[in-house]
PDB file of C-alpha atoms in Angstrom:
ATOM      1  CA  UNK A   1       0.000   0.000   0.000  1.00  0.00           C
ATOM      2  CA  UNK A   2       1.541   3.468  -0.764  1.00  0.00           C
ATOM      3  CA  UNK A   3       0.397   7.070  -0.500  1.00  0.00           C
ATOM      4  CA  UNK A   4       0.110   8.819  -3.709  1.00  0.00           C
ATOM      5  CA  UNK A   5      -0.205  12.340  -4.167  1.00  0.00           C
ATOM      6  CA  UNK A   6      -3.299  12.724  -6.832  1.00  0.00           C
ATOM      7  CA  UNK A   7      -4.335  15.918  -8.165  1.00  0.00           C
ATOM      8  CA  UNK A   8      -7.712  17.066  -9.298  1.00  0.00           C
ATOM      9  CA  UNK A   9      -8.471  19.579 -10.979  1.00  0.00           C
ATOM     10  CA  UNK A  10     -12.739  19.044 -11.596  1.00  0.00           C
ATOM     11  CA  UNK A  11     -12.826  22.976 -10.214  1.00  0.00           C
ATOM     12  CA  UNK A  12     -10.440  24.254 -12.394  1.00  0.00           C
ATOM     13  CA  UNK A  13      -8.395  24.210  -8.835  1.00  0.00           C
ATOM     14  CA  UNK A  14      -5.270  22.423  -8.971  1.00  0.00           C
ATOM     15  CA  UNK A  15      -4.859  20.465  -5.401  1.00  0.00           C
ATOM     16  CA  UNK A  16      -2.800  17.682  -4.509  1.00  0.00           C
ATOM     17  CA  UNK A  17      -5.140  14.979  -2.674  1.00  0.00           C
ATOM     18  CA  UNK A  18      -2.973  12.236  -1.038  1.00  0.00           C
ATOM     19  CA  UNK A  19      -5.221   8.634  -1.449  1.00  0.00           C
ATOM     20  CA  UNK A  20      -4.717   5.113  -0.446  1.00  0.00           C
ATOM     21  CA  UNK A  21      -2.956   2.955  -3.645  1.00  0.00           C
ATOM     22  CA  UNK A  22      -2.925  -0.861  -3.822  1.00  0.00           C
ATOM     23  CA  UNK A  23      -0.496  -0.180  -6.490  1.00  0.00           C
TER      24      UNK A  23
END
């Protein structure tokens, strides 16, 4: 499991979201 910093942008906003990642 690692923490990846995702970033979403759906508000035109730019903000880094950290999530949990089976990956």
């Amino acid at each position: 499991m690692l923490w990846i910093k995702k970033h979403n942008t759906s508000k035109g906003i730019s903000q880094g979201i950290w999530y949990e990642s089976d990956e």
